[in-house]
mmCIF file of C-alpha atoms and ligand atoms in Angstrom:
data_model
loop_
_atom_site.group_PDB
_atom_site.id
_atom_site.type_symbol
_atom_site.label_atom_id
_atom_site.label_comp_id
_atom_site.label_asym_id
_atom_site.label_seq_id
_atom_site.Cartn_x
_atom_site.Cartn_y
_atom_site.Cartn_z
ATOM 1 C CA MET D 24 -20.183 6.974 -0.815
ATOM 2 C CA VAL D 25 -20.999 9.948 -3.065
ATOM 3 C CA VAL D 26 -22.795 9.586 -6.372
ATOM 4 C CA GLN D 27 -21.430 12.096 -8.852
ATOM 5 C CA ALA D 28 -22.439 13.074 -12.383
ATOM 6 C CA GLU D 29 -19.316 13.100 -14.510
ATOM 7 C CA GLU D 30 -19.254 13.723 -18.256
ATOM 8 C CA GLY D 31 -22.863 12.696 -18.601
ATOM 9 C CA ARG D 32 -22.589 9.391 -16.771
ATOM 10 C CA LEU D 33 -23.076 8.472 -13.171
ATOM 11 C CA THR D 34 -20.035 7.294 -11.285
ATOM 12 C CA THR D 35 -19.890 6.242 -7.677
ATOM 13 C CA SER D 36 -16.703 7.321 -6.000
ATOM 14 C CA ALA D 37 -15.317 6.662 -2.547
ATOM 15 C CA ALA D 38 -16.195 9.576 -0.304
ATOM 16 C CA ARG D 39 -12.708 9.837 1.181
ATOM 17 C CA ILE D 40 -9.439 8.048 0.623
ATOM 18 C CA LEU D 41 -6.901 7.312 3.354
ATOM 19 C CA VAL D 42 -3.289 7.110 2.136
ATOM 20 C CA ALA D 43 -0.974 5.521 4.725
ATOM 21 C CA THR D 44 2.799 5.859 4.394
ATOM 22 C CA ALA D 45 5.430 4.791 6.898
ATOM 23 C CA VAL D 46 7.287 8.076 7.400
ATOM 24 C CA PRO D 47 6.538 11.811 6.921
ATOM 25 C CA ALA D 48 8.943 12.059 3.936
ATOM 26 C CA GLU D 49 6.777 9.547 2.050
ATOM 27 C CA ARG D 50 3.560 11.316 3.089
ATOM 28 C CA ASP D 51 4.987 14.609 1.840
ATOM 29 C CA ALA D 52 6.001 12.983 -1.465
ATOM 30 C CA VAL D 53 2.382 11.913 -1.958
ATOM 31 C CA ALA D 54 1.164 15.389 -0.949
ATOM 32 C CA ARG D 55 3.326 17.011 -3.657
ATOM 33 C CA ALA D 56 1.077 15.375 -6.261
ATOM 34 C CA PHE D 57 -1.814 17.603 -5.144
ATOM 35 C CA PRO D 58 -2.237 21.355 -5.629
ATOM 36 C CA GLU D 59 -2.715 22.021 -1.896
ATOM 37 C CA PRO D 60 -0.134 20.959 0.709
ATOM 38 C CA GLY D 61 -2.804 19.693 3.134
ATOM 39 C CA SER D 62 -3.299 20.596 6.753
ATOM 40 C CA PRO D 63 -3.128 18.403 9.865
ATOM 41 C CA VAL D 64 -6.371 17.143 11.401
ATOM 42 C CA ARG D 65 -6.060 15.911 14.988
ATOM 43 C CA LEU D 66 -7.907 12.635 15.623
ATOM 44 C CA PRO D 67 -7.565 10.359 18.669
ATOM 45 C CA GLY D 68 -4.207 8.620 18.192
ATOM 46 C CA VAL D 69 -3.370 9.916 14.705
ATOM 47 C CA THR D 70 -2.971 13.199 12.804
ATOM 48 C CA PRO D 71 -3.548 12.780 9.063
ATOM 49 C CA HIS D 72 -2.970 15.695 6.678
ATOM 50 C CA ARG D 73 -6.160 16.539 4.780
ATOM 51 C CA THR D 74 -5.655 17.671 1.193
ATOM 52 C CA GLY D 75 -8.474 18.739 -1.118
ATOM 53 C CA THR D 76 -11.801 17.095 -0.459
ATOM 54 C CA ALA D 77 -10.899 13.461 -1.003
ATOM 55 C CA TYR D 78 -7.580 12.615 0.668
ATOM 56 C CA ASP D 79 -6.247 12.116 4.168
ATOM 57 C CA LEU D 80 -2.484 11.438 4.118
ATOM 58 C CA LEU D 81 -1.178 9.652 7.200
ATOM 59 C CA ALA D 82 2.404 8.931 8.244
ATOM 60 C CA ALA D 83 1.334 5.734 9.999
ATOM 61 C CA GLY D 84 4.709 4.530 11.272
ATOM 62 C CA VAL D 85 7.268 1.892 10.317
ATOM 63 C CA GLY D 86 6.346 -1.785 10.469
ATOM 64 C CA PRO D 87 3.083 -3.714 10.201
ATOM 65 C CA ALA D 88 2.003 -3.364 13.841
ATOM 66 C CA LEU D 89 2.204 0.431 14.115
ATOM 67 C CA ALA D 90 0.807 0.845 10.601
ATOM 68 C CA ALA D 91 -2.193 -1.344 11.497
ATOM 69 C CA ALA D 92 -2.780 0.500 14.775
ATOM 70 C CA SER D 93 -2.601 3.931 13.121
ATOM 71 C CA VAL D 94 -4.809 3.025 10.165
ATOM 72 C CA SER D 95 -7.306 1.361 12.472
ATOM 73 C CA ALA D 96 -7.476 4.531 14.600
ATOM 74 C CA ALA D 97 -8.089 6.680 11.515
ATOM 75 C CA LEU D 98 -10.747 4.298 10.152
ATOM 76 C CA THR D 99 -12.550 4.169 13.481
ATOM 77 C CA ALA D 100 -12.484 7.952 13.929
ATOM 78 C CA ALA D 101 -13.860 8.479 10.413
ATOM 79 C CA ALA D 102 -16.610 5.890 10.905
ATOM 80 C CA LEU D 103 -17.674 7.403 14.233
ATOM 81 C CA ALA D 104 -17.776 10.860 12.627
ATOM 82 C CA GLY D 105 -20.151 9.492 9.985
ATOM 83 C CA THR D 106 -17.632 10.085 7.175
ATOM 84 C CA PRO D 107 -16.083 6.655 6.582
ATOM 85 C CA TYR D 108 -13.241 6.123 4.129
ATOM 86 C CA GLY D 109 -14.097 4.260 0.934
ATOM 87 C CA LEU D 110 -10.536 3.151 0.177
ATOM 88 C CA VAL D 111 -7.205 2.761 1.978
ATOM 89 C CA VAL D 112 -3.910 3.019 0.067
ATOM 90 C CA SER D 113 -0.638 1.757 1.544
ATOM 91 C CA ALA D 114 2.064 3.798 -0.197
ATOM 92 C CA GLY D 115 5.782 4.355 0.064
ATOM 93 C CA ILE D 116 9.202 3.251 -1.007
ATOM 94 C CA GLY D 117 10.242 -0.378 -1.033
ATOM 95 C CA GLY D 118 12.838 -2.936 -2.002
ATOM 96 C CA GLY D 119 12.487 -4.397 -5.508
ATOM 97 C CA PHE D 120 13.240 -7.940 -6.618
ATOM 98 C CA LEU D 121 15.579 -7.899 -9.620
ATOM 99 C CA PRO D 122 15.357 -8.006 -12.544
ATOM 100 C CA GLU D 123 11.606 -7.298 -12.650
ATOM 101 C CA ALA D 124 11.516 -4.298 -10.287
ATOM 102 C CA PRO D 125 14.612 -2.083 -10.631
ATOM 103 C CA VAL D 126 15.279 1.079 -8.630
ATOM 104 C CA GLY D 127 12.910 3.877 -9.666
ATOM 105 C CA SER D 128 10.195 1.508 -10.912
ATOM 106 C CA LEU D 129 6.687 1.202 -9.494
ATOM 107 C CA VAL D 130 4.958 -1.880 -8.136
ATOM 108 C CA LEU D 131 1.226 -2.294 -7.516
ATOM 109 C CA ALA D 132 0.292 -5.169 -5.225
ATOM 110 C CA ASP D 133 -2.186 -7.641 -6.646
ATOM 111 C CA THR D 134 -1.438 -9.679 -3.521
ATOM 112 C CA ILE D 135 -0.265 -8.347 -0.168
ATOM 113 C CA VAL D 136 1.628 -11.070 1.669
ATOM 114 C CA ALA D 137 2.745 -11.365 5.301
ATOM 115 C CA ALA D 138 5.999 -13.073 4.366
ATOM 116 C CA ASP D 139 7.419 -13.728 7.825
ATOM 117 C CA LEU D 140 4.264 -14.382 9.860
ATOM 118 C CA GLY D 141 4.561 -17.995 10.905
ATOM 119 C CA ALA D 142 6.930 -20.514 12.411
ATOM 120 C CA GLU D 143 10.371 -21.698 11.462
ATOM 121 C CA THR D 144 10.662 -25.497 11.551
ATOM 122 C CA ALA D 145 13.381 -28.014 10.763
ATOM 123 C CA ASP D 146 11.575 -28.511 7.450
ATOM 124 C CA GLY D 147 11.348 -24.834 6.645
ATOM 125 C CA PHE D 148 8.969 -21.923 7.194
ATOM 126 C CA LEU D 149 5.287 -22.516 7.974
ATOM 127 C CA PRO D 150 2.838 -19.628 7.479
ATOM 128 C CA VAL D 151 0.339 -19.052 10.306
ATOM 129 C CA THR D 152 -2.441 -20.363 8.092
ATOM 130 C CA GLU D 153 -0.783 -23.788 8.191
ATOM 131 C CA LEU D 154 -0.719 -23.513 11.979
ATOM 132 C CA GLY D 155 -4.480 -22.974 11.913
ATOM 133 C CA PHE D 156 -4.572 -19.199 12.429
ATOM 134 C CA GLY D 157 -5.666 -16.092 10.565
ATOM 135 C CA THR D 158 -4.547 -15.105 7.117
ATOM 136 C CA VAL D 159 -1.301 -14.218 5.357
ATOM 137 C CA THR D 160 -2.668 -12.634 2.178
ATOM 138 C CA HIS D 161 -4.960 -9.817 1.141
ATOM 139 C CA HIS D 162 -6.084 -9.094 -2.417
ATOM 140 C CA PRO D 163 -6.695 -5.530 -3.576
ATOM 141 C CA PRO D 164 -9.649 -5.244 -5.980
ATOM 142 C CA ARG D 165 -8.563 -6.554 -9.368
ATOM 143 C CA SER D 166 -10.223 -3.757 -11.359
ATOM 144 C CA LEU D 167 -8.501 -1.104 -9.244
ATOM 145 C CA VAL D 168 -5.067 -2.714 -9.605
ATOM 146 C CA GLN D 169 -5.544 -3.002 -13.356
ATOM 147 C CA GLN D 170 -6.577 0.661 -13.704
ATOM 148 C CA ALA D 171 -3.692 1.747 -11.460
ATOM 149 C CA VAL D 172 -1.200 -0.194 -13.568
ATOM 150 C CA GLU D 173 -2.554 1.366 -16.762
ATOM 151 C CA ALA D 174 -2.432 4.881 -15.307
ATOM 152 C CA THR D 175 1.020 4.729 -13.720
ATOM 153 C CA GLY D 176 2.942 2.316 -15.930
ATOM 154 C CA GLY D 177 3.732 0.274 -12.823
ATOM 155 C CA ARG D 178 3.895 -3.483 -12.653
ATOM 156 C CA ALA D 179 1.450 -5.721 -10.767
ATOM 157 C CA GLY D 180 2.636 -8.585 -8.584
ATOM 158 C CA ALA D 181 2.934 -9.756 -5.013
ATOM 159 C CA VAL D 182 4.311 -7.278 -2.473
ATOM 160 C CA LEU D 183 5.749 -8.890 0.632
ATOM 161 C CA THR D 184 5.422 -7.357 4.092
ATOM 162 C CA VAL D 185 8.412 -8.144 6.306
ATOM 163 C CA SER D 186 9.328 -7.058 9.826
ATOM 164 C CA THR D 187 13.038 -7.378 9.024
ATOM 165 C CA VAL D 188 14.456 -5.740 5.888
ATOM 166 C CA THR D 189 16.154 -8.382 3.764
ATOM 167 C CA GLY D 190 19.945 -7.962 3.938
ATOM 168 C CA THR D 191 21.474 -11.004 2.261
ATOM 169 C CA ALA D 192 21.299 -12.683 -1.123
ATOM 170 C CA SER D 193 20.334 -15.980 0.513
ATOM 171 C CA ARG D 194 17.335 -14.435 2.303
ATOM 172 C CA ALA D 195 16.237 -12.727 -0.924
ATOM 173 C CA ALA D 196 16.470 -16.051 -2.760
ATOM 174 C CA ALA D 197 14.517 -17.864 -0.027
ATOM 175 C CA LEU D 198 11.718 -15.274 -0.164
ATOM 176 C CA ARG D 199 11.590 -15.448 -3.939
ATOM 177 C CA ALA D 200 11.517 -19.270 -3.843
ATOM 178 C CA ARG D 201 8.557 -19.146 -1.462
ATOM 179 C CA HIS D 202 6.848 -16.304 -3.356
ATOM 180 C CA PRO D 203 7.775 -16.575 -7.045
ATOM 181 C CA ARG D 204 5.395 -13.716 -7.956
ATOM 182 C CA ALA D 205 7.010 -11.297 -5.489
ATOM 183 C CA LEU D 206 8.117 -8.017 -7.073
ATOM 184 C CA ALA D 207 8.787 -5.953 -3.959
ATOM 185 C CA GLU D 208 9.086 -6.007 -0.186
ATOM 186 C CA ALA D 209 8.204 -3.347 2.359
ATOM 187 C CA MET D 210 7.159 -3.254 6.007
ATOM 188 C CA GLU D 211 3.590 -1.979 6.279
ATOM 189 C CA GLY D 212 1.242 -3.254 3.558
ATOM 190 C CA PHE D 213 -0.098 -6.299 5.399
ATOM 191 C CA GLY D 214 -0.778 -4.309 8.583
ATOM 192 C CA VAL D 215 -2.610 -1.636 6.607
ATOM 193 C CA ALA D 216 -4.591 -4.334 4.772
ATOM 194 C CA GLU D 217 -5.557 -6.102 8.016
ATOM 195 C CA ALA D 218 -6.923 -2.836 9.450
ATOM 196 C CA ALA D 219 -8.806 -2.059 6.237
ATOM 197 C CA ALA D 220 -10.261 -5.583 6.106
ATOM 198 C CA ALA D 221 -11.477 -5.301 9.707
ATOM 199 C CA HIS D 222 -13.486 -2.254 8.605
ATOM 200 C CA GLY D 223 -14.637 -3.816 5.318
ATOM 201 C CA VAL D 224 -12.749 -1.190 3.300
ATOM 202 C CA PRO D 225 -10.825 -2.142 0.117
ATOM 203 C CA VAL D 226 -7.060 -1.635 0.054
ATOM 204 C CA LEU D 227 -4.399 -0.864 -2.548
ATOM 205 C CA GLU D 228 -0.599 -0.947 -2.092
ATOM 206 C CA ILE D 229 1.848 0.987 -4.242
ATOM 207 C CA ARG D 230 5.629 0.941 -3.842
ATOM 208 C CA ALA D 231 8.276 3.022 -5.578
ATOM 209 C CA VAL D 232 11.487 1.001 -5.573
ATOM 210 C CA SER D 233 14.377 2.645 -3.702
ATOM 211 C CA ASN D 234 16.746 -0.327 -3.479
ATOM 212 C CA PRO D 235 17.171 -3.891 -4.640
ATOM 213 C CA VAL D 236 16.121 -6.675 -2.248
ATOM 214 C CA GLY D 237 19.402 -8.359 -1.387
ATOM 215 C CA PRO D 238 22.746 -7.702 0.300
ATOM 216 C CA ARG D 239 22.442 -4.685 2.603
ATOM 217 C CA ASP D 240 23.894 -1.471 1.184
ATOM 218 C CA ARG D 241 21.924 1.346 2.840
ATOM 219 C CA ALA D 242 24.161 4.001 1.276
ATOM 220 C CA ALA D 243 23.028 2.845 -2.170
ATOM 221 C CA TRP D 244 19.291 3.360 -1.482
ATOM 222 C CA ARG D 245 17.966 5.892 -4.008
ATOM 223 C CA ILE D 246 15.393 7.422 -1.677
ATOM 224 C CA GLY D 247 15.101 10.746 -3.523
ATOM 225 C CA GLU D 248 14.538 8.991 -6.848
ATOM 226 C CA ALA D 249 11.899 6.712 -5.326
ATOM 227 C CA LEU D 250 10.087 9.583 -3.591
ATOM 228 C CA ALA D 251 10.007 11.511 -6.902
ATOM 229 C CA ALA D 252 8.556 8.402 -8.596
ATOM 230 C CA LEU D 253 5.917 8.226 -5.845
ATOM 231 C CA THR D 254 4.893 11.858 -6.445
ATOM 232 C CA THR D 255 4.630 11.301 -10.218
ATOM 233 C CA ALA D 256 2.680 8.084 -9.667
ATOM 234 C CA PHE D 257 0.130 9.759 -7.405
ATOM 235 C CA GLY D 258 -0.415 12.518 -9.959
ATOM 236 C CA LYS D 259 -1.499 9.812 -12.407
ATOM 237 C CA LEU D 260 -3.218 7.623 -9.843
ATOM 238 C CA ALA D 261 -5.485 10.236 -8.249
ATOM 239 C CA PRO D 262 -8.099 10.317 -11.056
ATOM 240 C CA VAL D 263 -8.250 6.505 -10.950
ATOM 241 C CA LEU D 264 -8.731 6.414 -7.182
ATOM 242 C CA GLU D 265 -11.410 9.078 -7.339
ATOM 243 C CA SER D 266 -13.421 7.470 -10.158
ATOM 244 C CA TRP D 267 -13.010 3.801 -9.248
ATOM 245 C CA ASN D 268 -16.383 2.188 -8.674
ATOM 246 C CA PRO D 269 -16.297 0.180 -5.448
ATOM 247 C CA HIS D 270 -19.500 -1.608 -6.451
ATOM 248 C CA GLU D 271 -17.422 -3.463 -9.032
ATOM 249 C CA HIS D 272 -15.419 -4.828 -6.126
ATOM 250 C CA ARG D 273 -16.280 -8.211 -4.728
ATOM 251 C CA PRO D 274 -14.095 -9.070 -1.721
ATOM 252 C CA ASP D 275 -13.154 -12.446 -3.195
ATOM 253 C CA GLN D 276 -11.825 -10.882 -6.415
HETATM 254 O O1 LIG C 314 16.047 8.693 5.316
HETATM 255 C C1 LIG C 314 15.161 9.218 4.631
HETATM 256 O O2 LIG C 314 15.235 10.347 4.141
HETATM 257 C C2 LIG C 314 13.975 8.431 4.301
HETATM 258 C C3 LIG C 314 12.990 8.965 3.509
HETATM 259 C C4 LIG C 314 11.895 8.224 3.192
HETATM 260 C C5 LIG C 314 11.767 6.912 3.671
HETATM 261 C C6 LIG C 314 12.768 6.383 4.468
HETATM 262 C C7 LIG C 314 12.675 5.031 4.980
HETATM 263 O O3 LIG C 314 13.592 4.491 5.530
HETATM 264 C C8 LIG C 314 11.381 4.365 4.791
HETATM 265 C C9 LIG C 314 11.316 3.044 5.476
HETATM 266 C C10 LIG C 314 10.302 2.236 4.748
HETATM 267 O O4 LIG C 314 10.758 1.880 3.500
HETATM 268 C C11 LIG C 314 10.304 0.631 3.142
HETATM 269 N N1 LIG C 314 11.442 -0.087 2.559
HETATM 270 C C12 LIG C 314 12.300 0.451 1.677
HETATM 271 N N2 LIG C 314 13.151 -0.481 1.229
HETATM 272 C C13 LIG C 314 12.831 -1.638 1.839
HETATM 273 C C14 LIG C 314 13.375 -2.956 1.755
HETATM 274 O O5 LIG C 314 14.309 -3.264 1.024
HETATM 275 N N3 LIG C 314 12.786 -3.884 2.538
HETATM 276 C C15 LIG C 314 11.739 -3.590 3.357
HETATM 277 N N4 LIG C 314 11.226 -2.348 3.451
HETATM 278 C C16 LIG C 314 11.757 -1.377 2.692
HETATM 279 C C17 LIG C 314 9.679 0.046 4.375
HETATM 280 O O6 LIG C 314 8.298 -0.011 4.163
HETATM 281 C C18 LIG C 314 10.036 0.981 5.495
HETATM 282 O O7 LIG C 314 8.999 1.255 6.380
HETATM 283 C C19 LIG C 314 13.870 7.114 4.789
#
């Protein structure tokens, strides 16, 4: 952590921030929010792009497993180098649940949910927690989510992590019935959050909506629009990330 004097008051900001996207196109959309393009830094297992003094932008891979492995590698390398990250941000495009999260809108996760981690039974889906294992939710710091919402104009709610993109109306309805506060789904947030939690680092997830969650129509995904929304969002989010005081964060809040 670095203590900085800013406008006459002391703020404590995270020394470095790791932003994990799934694919390079999302990483580059985040990078466009910063004056410098960033340059690759080779670490064991991962190559984040370092931009400015605060940010490492990592295309961590698609899906929760690869995202967790990549983020864990970056967190470990930073810790061993004596320059640990103070915050991890899972960022990218995502599917939005209508009508609350239309294409082009932004969602900030107040809860990151592993929506398909469990067992299917004759009586329905059981999360792993009901089988006696692990966890299926992570909670980004409330104060950070609130400040991010205010800065970006995004909406706060649950963001589901799935290993299979929803492709039918019935699956979308089932997810929404099980998670009434769900605003978006994507494929990495829970993996990123598990890696961050293992290192005791707070996490945030932001999704720019590229498509509705529902019947599959890949040709209708508005990827360019969502990537542009992600760039705009990061322009507004960066000052919040850099000034957020982690000491206000209690892991149970
Ligand atoms: O083809 C491209 O140009 C391109 C550019 C940027 C991103 C992509 C992706 O395909 C990203 C995959 C990524 O997107 C998330 N995602 C988006 N919509 C959904 C959805 O409806 N359900 C679940 N995940 C979604 C997800 O996190 C993927 O990893 C392509």
